[in-house]
GROMACS .gro file of C-alpha atoms in nm:
model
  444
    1UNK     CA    1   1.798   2.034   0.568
    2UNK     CA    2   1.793   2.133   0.245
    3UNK     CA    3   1.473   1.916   0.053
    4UNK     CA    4   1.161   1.720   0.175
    5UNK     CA    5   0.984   1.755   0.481
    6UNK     CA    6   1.112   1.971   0.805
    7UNK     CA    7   0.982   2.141   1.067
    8UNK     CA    8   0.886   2.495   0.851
    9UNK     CA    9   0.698   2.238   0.573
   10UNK     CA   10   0.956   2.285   0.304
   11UNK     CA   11   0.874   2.027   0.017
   12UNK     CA   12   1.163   1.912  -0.213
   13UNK     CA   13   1.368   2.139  -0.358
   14UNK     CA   14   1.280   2.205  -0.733
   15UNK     CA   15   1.542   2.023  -1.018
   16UNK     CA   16   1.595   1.734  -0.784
   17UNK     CA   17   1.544   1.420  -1.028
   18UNK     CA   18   1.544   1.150  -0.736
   19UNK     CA   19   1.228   0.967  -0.732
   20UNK     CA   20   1.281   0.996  -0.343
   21UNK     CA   21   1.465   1.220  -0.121
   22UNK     CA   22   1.690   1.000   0.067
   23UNK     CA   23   1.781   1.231   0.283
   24UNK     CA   24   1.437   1.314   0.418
   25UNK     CA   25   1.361   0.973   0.444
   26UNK     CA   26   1.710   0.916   0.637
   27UNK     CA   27   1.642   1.181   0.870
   28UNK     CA   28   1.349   1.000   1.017
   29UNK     CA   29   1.616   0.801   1.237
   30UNK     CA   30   1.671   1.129   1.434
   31UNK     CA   31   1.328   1.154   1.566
   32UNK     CA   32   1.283   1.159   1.933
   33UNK     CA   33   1.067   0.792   2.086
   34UNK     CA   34   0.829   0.790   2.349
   35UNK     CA   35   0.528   0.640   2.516
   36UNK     CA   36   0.329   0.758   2.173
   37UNK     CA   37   0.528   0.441   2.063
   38UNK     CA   38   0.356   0.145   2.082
   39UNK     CA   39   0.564  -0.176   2.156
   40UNK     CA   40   0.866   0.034   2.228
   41UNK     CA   41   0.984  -0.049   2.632
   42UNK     CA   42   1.039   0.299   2.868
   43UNK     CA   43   1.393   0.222   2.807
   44UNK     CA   44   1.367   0.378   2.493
   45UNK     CA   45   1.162   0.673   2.549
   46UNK     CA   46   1.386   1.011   2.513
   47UNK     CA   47   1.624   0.861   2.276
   48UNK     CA   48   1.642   0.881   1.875
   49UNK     CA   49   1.545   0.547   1.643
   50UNK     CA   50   1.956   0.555   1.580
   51UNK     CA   51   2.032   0.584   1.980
   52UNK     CA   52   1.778   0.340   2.051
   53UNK     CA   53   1.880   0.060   1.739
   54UNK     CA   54   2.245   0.078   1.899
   55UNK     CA   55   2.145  -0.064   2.223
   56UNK     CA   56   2.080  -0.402   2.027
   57UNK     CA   57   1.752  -0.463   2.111
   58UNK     CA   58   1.555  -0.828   2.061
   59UNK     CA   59   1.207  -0.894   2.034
   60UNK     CA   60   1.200  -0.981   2.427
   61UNK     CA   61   1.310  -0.606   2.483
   62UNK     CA   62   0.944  -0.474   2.381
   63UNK     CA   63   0.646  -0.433   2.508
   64UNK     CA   64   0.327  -0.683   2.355
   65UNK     CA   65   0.116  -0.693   2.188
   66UNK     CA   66   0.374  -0.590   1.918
   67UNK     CA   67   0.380  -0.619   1.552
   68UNK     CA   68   0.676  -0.644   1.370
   69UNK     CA   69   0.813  -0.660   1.022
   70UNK     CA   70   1.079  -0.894   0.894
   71UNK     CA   71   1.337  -0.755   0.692
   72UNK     CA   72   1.448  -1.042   0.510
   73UNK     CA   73   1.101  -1.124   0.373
   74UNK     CA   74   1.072  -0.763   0.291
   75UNK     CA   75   1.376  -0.776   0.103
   76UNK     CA   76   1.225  -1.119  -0.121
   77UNK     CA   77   0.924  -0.973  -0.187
   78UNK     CA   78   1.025  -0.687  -0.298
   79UNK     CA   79   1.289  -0.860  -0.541
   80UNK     CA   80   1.011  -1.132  -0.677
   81UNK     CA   81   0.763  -0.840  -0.793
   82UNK     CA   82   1.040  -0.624  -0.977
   83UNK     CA   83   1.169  -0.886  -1.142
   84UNK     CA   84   0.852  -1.044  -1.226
   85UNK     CA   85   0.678  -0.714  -1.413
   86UNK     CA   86   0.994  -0.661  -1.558
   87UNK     CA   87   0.998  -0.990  -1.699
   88UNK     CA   88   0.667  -0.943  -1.796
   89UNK     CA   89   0.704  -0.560  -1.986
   90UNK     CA   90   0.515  -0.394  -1.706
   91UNK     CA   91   0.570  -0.101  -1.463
   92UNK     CA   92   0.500  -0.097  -1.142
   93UNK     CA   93   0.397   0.196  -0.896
   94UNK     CA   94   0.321   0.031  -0.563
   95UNK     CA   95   0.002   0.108  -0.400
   96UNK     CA   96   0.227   0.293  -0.081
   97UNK     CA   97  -0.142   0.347   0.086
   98UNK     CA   98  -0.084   0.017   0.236
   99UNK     CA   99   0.217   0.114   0.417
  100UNK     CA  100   0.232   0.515   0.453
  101UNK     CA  101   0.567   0.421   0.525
  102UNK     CA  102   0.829   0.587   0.338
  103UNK     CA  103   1.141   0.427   0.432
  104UNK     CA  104   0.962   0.112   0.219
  105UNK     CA  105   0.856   0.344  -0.088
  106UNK     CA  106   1.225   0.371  -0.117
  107UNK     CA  107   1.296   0.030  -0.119
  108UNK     CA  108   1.087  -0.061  -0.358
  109UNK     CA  109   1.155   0.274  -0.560
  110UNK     CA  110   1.536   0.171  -0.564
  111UNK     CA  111   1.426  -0.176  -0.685
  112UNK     CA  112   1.321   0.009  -1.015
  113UNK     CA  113   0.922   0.135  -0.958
  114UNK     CA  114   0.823   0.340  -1.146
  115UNK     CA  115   0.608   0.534  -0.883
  116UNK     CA  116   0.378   0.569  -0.622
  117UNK     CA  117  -0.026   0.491  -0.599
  118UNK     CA  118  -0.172   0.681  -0.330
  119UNK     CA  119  -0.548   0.697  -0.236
  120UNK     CA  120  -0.627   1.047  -0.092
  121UNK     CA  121  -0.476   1.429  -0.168
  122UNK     CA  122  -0.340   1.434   0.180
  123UNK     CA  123  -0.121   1.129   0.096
  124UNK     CA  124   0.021   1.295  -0.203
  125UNK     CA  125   0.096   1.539   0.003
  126UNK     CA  126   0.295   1.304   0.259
  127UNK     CA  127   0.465   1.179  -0.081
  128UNK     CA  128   0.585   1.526  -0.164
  129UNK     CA  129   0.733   1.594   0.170
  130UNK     CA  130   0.922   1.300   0.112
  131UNK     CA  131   1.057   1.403  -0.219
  132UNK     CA  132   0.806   1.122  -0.422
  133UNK     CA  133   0.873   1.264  -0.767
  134UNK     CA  134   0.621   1.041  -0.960
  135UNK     CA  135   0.252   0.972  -0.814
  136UNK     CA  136  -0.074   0.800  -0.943
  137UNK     CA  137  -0.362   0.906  -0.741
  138UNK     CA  138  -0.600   0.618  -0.743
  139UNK     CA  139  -0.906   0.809  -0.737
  140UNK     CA  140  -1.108   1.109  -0.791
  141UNK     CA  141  -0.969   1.431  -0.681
  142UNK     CA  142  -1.257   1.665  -0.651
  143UNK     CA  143  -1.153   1.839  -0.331
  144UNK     CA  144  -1.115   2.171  -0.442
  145UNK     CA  145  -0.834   2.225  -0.149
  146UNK     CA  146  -0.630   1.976  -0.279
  147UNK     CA  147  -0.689   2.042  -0.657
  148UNK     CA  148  -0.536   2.362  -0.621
  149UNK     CA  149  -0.281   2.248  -0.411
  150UNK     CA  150  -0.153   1.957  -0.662
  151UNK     CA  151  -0.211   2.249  -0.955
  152UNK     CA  152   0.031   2.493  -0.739
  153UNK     CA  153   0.270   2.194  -0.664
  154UNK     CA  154   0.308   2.109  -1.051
  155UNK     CA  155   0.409   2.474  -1.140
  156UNK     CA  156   0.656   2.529  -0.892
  157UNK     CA  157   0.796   2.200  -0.994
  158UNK     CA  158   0.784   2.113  -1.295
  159UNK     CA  159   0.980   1.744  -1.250
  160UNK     CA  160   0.699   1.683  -1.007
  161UNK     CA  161   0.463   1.439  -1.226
  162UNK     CA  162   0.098   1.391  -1.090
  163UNK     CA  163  -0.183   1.167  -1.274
  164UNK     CA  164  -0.531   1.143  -1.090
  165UNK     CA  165  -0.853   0.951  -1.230
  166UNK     CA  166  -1.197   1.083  -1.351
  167UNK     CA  167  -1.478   0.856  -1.438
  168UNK     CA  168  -1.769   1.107  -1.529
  169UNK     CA  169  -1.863   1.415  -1.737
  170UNK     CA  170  -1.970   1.588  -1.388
  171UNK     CA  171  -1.650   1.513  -1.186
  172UNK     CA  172  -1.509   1.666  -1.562
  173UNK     CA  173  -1.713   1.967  -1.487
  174UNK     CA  174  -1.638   2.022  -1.110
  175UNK     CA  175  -1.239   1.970  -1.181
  176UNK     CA  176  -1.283   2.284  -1.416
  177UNK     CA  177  -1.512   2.454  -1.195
  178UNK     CA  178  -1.223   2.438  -0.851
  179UNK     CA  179  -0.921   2.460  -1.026
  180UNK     CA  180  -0.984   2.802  -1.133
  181UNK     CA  181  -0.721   3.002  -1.350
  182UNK     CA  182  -0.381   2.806  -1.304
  183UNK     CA  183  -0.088   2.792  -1.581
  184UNK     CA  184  -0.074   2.384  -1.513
  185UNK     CA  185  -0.282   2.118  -1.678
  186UNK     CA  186  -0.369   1.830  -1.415
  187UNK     CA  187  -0.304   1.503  -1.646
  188UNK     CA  188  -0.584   1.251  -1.618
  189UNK     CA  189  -0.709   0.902  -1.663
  190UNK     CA  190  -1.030   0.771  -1.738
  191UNK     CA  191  -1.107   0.542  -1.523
  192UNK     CA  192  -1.370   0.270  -1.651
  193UNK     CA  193  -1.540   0.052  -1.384
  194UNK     CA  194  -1.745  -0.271  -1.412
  195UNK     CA  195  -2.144  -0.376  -1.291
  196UNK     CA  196  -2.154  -0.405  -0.945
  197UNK     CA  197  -1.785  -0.253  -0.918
  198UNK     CA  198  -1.662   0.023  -0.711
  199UNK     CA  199  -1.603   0.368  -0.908
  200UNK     CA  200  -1.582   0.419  -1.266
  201UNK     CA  201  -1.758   0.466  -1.568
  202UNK     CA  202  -1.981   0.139  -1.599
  203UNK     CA  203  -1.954   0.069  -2.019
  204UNK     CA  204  -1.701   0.199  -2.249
  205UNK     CA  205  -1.936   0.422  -2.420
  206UNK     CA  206  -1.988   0.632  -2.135
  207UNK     CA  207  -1.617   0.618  -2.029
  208UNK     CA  208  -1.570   0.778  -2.444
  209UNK     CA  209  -1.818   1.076  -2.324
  210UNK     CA  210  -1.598   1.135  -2.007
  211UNK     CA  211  -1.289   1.135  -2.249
  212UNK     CA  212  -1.474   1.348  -2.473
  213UNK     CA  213  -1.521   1.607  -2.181
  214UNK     CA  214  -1.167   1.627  -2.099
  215UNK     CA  215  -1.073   1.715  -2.429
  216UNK     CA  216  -1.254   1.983  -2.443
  217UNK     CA  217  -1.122   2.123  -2.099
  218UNK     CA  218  -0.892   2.408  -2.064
  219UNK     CA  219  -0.754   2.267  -1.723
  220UNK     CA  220  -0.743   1.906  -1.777
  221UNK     CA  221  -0.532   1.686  -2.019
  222UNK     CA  222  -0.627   1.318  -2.127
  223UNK     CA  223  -0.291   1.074  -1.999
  224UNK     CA  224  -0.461   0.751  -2.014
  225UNK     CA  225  -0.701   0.516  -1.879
  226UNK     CA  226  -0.698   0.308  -1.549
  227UNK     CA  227  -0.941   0.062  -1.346
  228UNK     CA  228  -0.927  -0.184  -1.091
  229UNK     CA  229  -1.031  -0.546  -1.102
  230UNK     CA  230  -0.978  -0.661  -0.772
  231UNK     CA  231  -1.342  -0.494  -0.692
  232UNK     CA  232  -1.510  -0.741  -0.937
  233UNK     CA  233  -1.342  -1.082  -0.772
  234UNK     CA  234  -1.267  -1.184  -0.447
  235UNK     CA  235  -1.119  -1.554  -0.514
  236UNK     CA  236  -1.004  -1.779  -0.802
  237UNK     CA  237  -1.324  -1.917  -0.895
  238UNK     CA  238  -1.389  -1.981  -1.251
  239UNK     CA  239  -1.681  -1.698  -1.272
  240UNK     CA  240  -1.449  -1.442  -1.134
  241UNK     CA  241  -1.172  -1.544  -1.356
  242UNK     CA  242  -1.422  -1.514  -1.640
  243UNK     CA  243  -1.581  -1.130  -1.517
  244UNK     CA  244  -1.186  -0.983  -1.485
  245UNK     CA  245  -1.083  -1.149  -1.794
  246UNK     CA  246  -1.387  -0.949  -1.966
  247UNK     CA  247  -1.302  -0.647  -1.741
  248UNK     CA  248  -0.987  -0.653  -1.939
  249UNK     CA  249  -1.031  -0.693  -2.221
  250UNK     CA  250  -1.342  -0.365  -2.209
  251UNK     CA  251  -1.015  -0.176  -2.076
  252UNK     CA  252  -0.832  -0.268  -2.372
  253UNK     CA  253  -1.083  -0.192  -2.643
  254UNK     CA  254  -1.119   0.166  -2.480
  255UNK     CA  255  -0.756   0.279  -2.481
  256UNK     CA  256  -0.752   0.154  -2.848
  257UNK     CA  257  -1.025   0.359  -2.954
  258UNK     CA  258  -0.921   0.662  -2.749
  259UNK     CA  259  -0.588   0.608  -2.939
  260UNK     CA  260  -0.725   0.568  -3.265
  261UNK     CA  261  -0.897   0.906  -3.203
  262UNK     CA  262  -0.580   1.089  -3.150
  263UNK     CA  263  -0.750   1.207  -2.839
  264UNK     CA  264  -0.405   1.165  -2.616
  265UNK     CA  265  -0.151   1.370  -2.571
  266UNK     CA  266   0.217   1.307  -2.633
  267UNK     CA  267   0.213   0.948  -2.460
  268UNK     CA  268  -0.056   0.742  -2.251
  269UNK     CA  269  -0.095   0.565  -1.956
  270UNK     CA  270  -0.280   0.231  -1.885
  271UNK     CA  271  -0.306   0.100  -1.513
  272UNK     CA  272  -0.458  -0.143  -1.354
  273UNK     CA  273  -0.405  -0.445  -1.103
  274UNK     CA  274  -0.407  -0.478  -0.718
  275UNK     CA  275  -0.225  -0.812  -0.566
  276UNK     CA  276  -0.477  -1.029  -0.634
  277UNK     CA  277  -0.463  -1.025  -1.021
  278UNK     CA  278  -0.163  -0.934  -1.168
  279UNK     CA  279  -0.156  -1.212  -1.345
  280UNK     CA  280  -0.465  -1.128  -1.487
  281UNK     CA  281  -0.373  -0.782  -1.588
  282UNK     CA  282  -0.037  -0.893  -1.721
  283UNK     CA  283  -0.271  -1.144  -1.980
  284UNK     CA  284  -0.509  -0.892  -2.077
  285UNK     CA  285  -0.295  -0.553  -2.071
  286UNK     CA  286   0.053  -0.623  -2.109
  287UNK     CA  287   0.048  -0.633  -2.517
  288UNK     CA  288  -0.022  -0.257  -2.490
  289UNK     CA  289   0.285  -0.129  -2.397
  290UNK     CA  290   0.445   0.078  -2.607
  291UNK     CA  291   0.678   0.319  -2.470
  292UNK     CA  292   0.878   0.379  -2.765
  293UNK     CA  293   0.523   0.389  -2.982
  294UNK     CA  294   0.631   0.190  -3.225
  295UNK     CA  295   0.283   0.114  -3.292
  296UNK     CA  296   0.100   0.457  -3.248
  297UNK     CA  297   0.087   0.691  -2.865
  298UNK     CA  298   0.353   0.557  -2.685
  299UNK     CA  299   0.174   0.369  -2.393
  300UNK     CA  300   0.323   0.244  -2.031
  301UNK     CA  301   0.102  -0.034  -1.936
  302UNK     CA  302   0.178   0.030  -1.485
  303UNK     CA  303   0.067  -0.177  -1.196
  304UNK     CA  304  -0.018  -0.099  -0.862
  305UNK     CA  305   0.009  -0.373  -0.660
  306UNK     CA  306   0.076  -0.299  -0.308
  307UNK     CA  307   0.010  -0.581  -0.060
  308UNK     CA  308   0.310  -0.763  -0.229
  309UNK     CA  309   0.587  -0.629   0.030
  310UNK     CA  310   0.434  -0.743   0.330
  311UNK     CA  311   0.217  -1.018   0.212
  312UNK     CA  312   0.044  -1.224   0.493
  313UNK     CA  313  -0.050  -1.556   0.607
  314UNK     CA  314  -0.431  -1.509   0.502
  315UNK     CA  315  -0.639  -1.372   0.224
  316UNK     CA  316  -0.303  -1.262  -0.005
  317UNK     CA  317  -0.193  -1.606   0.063
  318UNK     CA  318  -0.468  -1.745  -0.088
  319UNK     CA  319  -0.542  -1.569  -0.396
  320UNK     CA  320  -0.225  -1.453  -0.497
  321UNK     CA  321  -0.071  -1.600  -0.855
  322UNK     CA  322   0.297  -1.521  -0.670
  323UNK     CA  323   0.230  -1.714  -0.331
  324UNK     CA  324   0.457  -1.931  -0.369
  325UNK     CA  325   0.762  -1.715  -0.375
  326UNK     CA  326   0.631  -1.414  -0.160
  327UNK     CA  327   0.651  -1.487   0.187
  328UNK     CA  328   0.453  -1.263   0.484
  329UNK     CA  329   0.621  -1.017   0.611
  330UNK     CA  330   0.418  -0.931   0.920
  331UNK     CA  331   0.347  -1.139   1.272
  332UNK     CA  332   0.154  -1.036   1.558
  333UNK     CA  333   0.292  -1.112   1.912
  334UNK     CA  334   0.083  -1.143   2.207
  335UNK     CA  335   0.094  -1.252   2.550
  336UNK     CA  336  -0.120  -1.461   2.785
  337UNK     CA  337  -0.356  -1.241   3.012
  338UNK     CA  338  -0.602  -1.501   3.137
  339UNK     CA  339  -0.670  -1.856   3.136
  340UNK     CA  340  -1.067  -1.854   3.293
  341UNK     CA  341  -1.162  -2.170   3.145
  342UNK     CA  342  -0.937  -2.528   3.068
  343UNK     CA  343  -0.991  -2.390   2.708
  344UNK     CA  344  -0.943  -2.048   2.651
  345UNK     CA  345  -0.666  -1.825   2.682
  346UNK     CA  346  -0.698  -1.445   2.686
  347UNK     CA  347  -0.407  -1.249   2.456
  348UNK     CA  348  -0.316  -0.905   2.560
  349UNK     CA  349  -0.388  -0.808   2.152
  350UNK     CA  350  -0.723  -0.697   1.982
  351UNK     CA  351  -0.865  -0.505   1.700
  352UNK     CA  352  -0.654  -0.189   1.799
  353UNK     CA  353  -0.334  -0.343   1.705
  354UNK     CA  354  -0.388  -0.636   1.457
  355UNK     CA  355  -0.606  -0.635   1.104
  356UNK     CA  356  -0.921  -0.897   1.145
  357UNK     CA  357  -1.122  -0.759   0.846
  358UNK     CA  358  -0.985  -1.022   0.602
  359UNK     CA  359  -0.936  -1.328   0.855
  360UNK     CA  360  -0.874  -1.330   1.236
  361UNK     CA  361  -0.520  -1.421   1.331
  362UNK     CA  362  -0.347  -1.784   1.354
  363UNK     CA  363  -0.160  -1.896   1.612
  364UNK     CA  364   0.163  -2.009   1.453
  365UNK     CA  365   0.396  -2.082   1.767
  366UNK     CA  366   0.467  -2.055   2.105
  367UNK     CA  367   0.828  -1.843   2.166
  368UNK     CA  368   1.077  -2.075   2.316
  369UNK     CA  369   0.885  -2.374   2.226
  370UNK     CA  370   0.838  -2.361   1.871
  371UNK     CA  371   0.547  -2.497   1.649
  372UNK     CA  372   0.604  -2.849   1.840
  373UNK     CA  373   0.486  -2.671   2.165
  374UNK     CA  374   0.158  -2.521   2.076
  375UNK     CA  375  -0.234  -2.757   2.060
  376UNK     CA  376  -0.188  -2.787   1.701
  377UNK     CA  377  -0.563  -2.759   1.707
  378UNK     CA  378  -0.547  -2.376   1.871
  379UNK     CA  379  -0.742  -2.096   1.679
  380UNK     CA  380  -0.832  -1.789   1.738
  381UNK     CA  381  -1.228  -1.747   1.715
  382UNK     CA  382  -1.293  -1.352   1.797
  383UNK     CA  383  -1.069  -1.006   1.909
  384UNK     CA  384  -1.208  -0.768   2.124
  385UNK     CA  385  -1.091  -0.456   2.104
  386UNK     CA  386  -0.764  -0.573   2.350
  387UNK     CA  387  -0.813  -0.904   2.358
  388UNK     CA  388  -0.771  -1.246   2.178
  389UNK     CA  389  -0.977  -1.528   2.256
  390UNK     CA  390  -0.733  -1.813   2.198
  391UNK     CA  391  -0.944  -2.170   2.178
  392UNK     CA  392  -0.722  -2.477   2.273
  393UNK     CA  393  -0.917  -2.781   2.229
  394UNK     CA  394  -0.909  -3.068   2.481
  395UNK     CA  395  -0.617  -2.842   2.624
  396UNK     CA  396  -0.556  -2.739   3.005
  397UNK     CA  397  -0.347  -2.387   3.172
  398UNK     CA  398  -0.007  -2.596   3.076
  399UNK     CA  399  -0.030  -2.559   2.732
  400UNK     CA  400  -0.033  -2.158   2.703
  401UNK     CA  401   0.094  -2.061   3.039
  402UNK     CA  402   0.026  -1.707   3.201
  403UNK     CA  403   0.251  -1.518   3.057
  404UNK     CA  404   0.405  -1.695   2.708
  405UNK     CA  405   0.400  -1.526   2.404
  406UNK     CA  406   0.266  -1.619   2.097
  407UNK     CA  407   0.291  -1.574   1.699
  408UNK     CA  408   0.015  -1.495   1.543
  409UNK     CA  409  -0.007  -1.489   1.141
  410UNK     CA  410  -0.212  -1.242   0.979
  411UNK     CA  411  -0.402  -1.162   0.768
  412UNK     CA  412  -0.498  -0.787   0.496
  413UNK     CA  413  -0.154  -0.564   0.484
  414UNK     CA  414  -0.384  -0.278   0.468
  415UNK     CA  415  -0.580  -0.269   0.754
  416UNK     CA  416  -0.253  -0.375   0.917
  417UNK     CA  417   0.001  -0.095   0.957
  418UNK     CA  418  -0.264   0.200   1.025
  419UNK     CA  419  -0.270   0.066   1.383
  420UNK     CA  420   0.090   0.130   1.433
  421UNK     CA  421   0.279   0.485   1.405
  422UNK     CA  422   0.610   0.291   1.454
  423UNK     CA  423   0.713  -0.064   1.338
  424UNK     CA  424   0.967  -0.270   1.478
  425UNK     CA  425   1.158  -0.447   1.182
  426UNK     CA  426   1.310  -0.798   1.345
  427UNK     CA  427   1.570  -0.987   1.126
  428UNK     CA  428   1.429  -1.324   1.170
  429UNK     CA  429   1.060  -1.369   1.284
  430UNK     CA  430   1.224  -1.744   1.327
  431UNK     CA  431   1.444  -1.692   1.545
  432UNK     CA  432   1.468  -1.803   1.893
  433UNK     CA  433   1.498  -1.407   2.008
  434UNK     CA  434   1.460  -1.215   1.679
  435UNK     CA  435   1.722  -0.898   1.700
  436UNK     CA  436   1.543  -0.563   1.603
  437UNK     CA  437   1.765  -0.400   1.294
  438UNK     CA  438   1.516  -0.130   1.243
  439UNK     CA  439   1.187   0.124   1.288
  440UNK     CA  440   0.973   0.190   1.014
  441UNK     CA  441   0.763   0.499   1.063
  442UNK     CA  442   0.365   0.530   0.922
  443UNK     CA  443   0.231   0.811   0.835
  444UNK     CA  444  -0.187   0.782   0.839
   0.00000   0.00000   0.00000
């Protein structure tokens, strides 16, 4: 193997201009299955993803509970967000903590992102081993391990391009203080928050100070600013509308004045928006860019939106602006364990394998029967941590049999595919017997 990730911890060879390694990310199909697999049947165990996807397998092959990705709706969402922020003059790097997976970074790199958002050092670091060429850390990065690691990384290659955030004079201070003598500037944004908010400098004057600091810093090199709105709101209600709106428009007025101070360097970086907002962004931010700087610094106003791909059938569906053309790509599938009471019915699936932080999960159908064969009145009203307490109003054992299988909708892509180290892809979550066309691999 010549780039990316092996077994000796080679990262991508230096000069390589993909913004993924394909190869790297192709080579995942060779890797050996096992009982470490969950949902996979014995009947795979000891063969390769590639020797296993040539046996044809369907749904009814594995082994519930089970979660499962549809490719199709993968394949739509994907195509609605890229041509939606390019109709709308934005960029888009993907939030890829919501999937570790990098067979879909590539998708949605190929599509035309323009990177990847990533949460922690050690996810960069599963970026670069996949050849990830462009990478927005979302956050701080005051570990002094990885600091020195991403500093090390930039010289050896220098297409590798690497923007973190920094929302105070201190975290200014300690980035100085751990990176130590190094021939690489780490490019940064400052990142102003909001009352109440998550991280971030809370007004713009303070966010100016923090600006001010990396100006003056031998080791650090002003790139933009960035925040996140979907901390402030958490529906569609006029008052949120009103506090993100404002949000905005602070984030505005800052990377004008930073401009007008000539405090950049040879371009800038604006970024904002999770999946809830875009819309939102797109109103308030989207005049910025400038990328040829006709106007002054040449700016690249960049999303990072990363529920979009999967969507769901619960809080994303909800909020939204694009909910009517994305379509969840994710179903639970769990079987009936129990039925103690006329009621109830006991699913093999619980917290360890589906996300409940956003919404429990709905029923949806009954395989081989359809919607038309399941108590339209059936919810789910708690998870253990392997089981699903299925409530079936004025029902009896007839209607969810020992035994049958359900579909259950969720809901919170994040908190989804951490439970999973393998995902079965299924061509039609639909379909009478849904054929399984692929595995997607997590890395968390």
């Amino acid at each position: 193997m010549q780039g990316g990730y092996s077994s000796a911890g080679v990262y991508p060879r230096e000069g390589s201009a993909v913004a993924i390694d394909k190869e790297v990310v192709a080579a995942l199909d060779s890797r050996t299955l096992g009982p470490e697999h969950k949902g996979l049947p014995p009947a795979a165990w000891g063969r390769t993803v590639r020797e296993f996807l040539a046996t044809a397998p369907h749904l009814a092959d594995l082994v519930t509970p089970v979660f499962t990705i549809d490719r199709a709706a993968v394949a739509n969402n994907v195509a609605v967000y890229a041509d939606w922020t390019r109709a709308n003059g934005v960029r888009l790097a993907p939030h890829g903590k919501t999937t570790m997976a990098p067979q879909l970074w590539a998708q949605q790199l190929d599509a035309g992102a323009w990177g990847i958002a990533l949460a922690t050092p050690w996810q960069v670091q599963v970026a670069r081993s996949f050849g990830v060429r462009r990478v927005l850390l979302a956050n701080a990065l005051v570990d002094p391990v990885g600091l020195r690691w991403v500093a090390a990384e930039s010289a050896r290659d220098p297409e590798f391009e690497f923007v973190s955030w920094v929302d105070s004079v201190d975290t200014v201070r300690w980035m100085d203080q751990h990176l130590g003598d190094t021939s690489s500037r780490v490019r940064v944004l400052v990142e102003l928050g909001g009352p109440h908010g998550r991280t971030g400098a809370r007004s713009v004057e303070s966010a100016l100070e923090v600006a001010g600091a990396v100006t003056e810093s031998a080791r650090l090199e002003l790139a933009g600013i960035a925040g996140y709105e979907g901390a402030l709101g958490h529906d569609r209600g006029t008052a949120a509308i009103d506090t993100i709106r404002h949000y905005l428009g602070e984030m505005a007025r800052l990377h004008r004045e930073l401009a007008a101070r000539g405090w950049y360097g040879a371009a800038a970086v604006v970024t904002a928006g999770g999946s809830s907002y875009p819309d939102l962004v797109v109103q308030g931010l989207a005049e910025l860019a400038d990328e040829e700087g006709a106007q002054g610094v040449p700016t690249t106003v960049v999303l990072r939106s990363g529920a979009y791909i999967i969507h769901d059938d619960g809080f994303y569906a909800g909020i939204s602006p694009l909910a009517g053309r994305l379509r969840s790509a994710m179903h639970g599938w769990a079987r009936t364990v129990s039925r103690p009471e006329p009621e109830l019915a006991l699913l093999d699936a619980g917290k360890r394998d589906f996300p409940f932080d956003e919404g429990l999960p709905a029923p949806q159908l009954l395989v081989g029967a359809g919607t038309a064969g399941l108590n339209p009145a059936a919810t789910v009203s708690a998870l253990n941590d392997q089981h699903t307490f299925l409530r079936l109003p004025g029902g009896d054992a007839a209607d969810v049999p020992i035994g049958s299988v359900l579909r259950l909708g969720l809901s919170h892509p994040c908190t989804a595919f951490d439970k999973w180290r393998l995902i079965p892809v299924i061509d039609d979550a639909s379909a009478a017997d849904p054929r399984v066309v692929d595995l997607v691999h997590t890395f968390f």
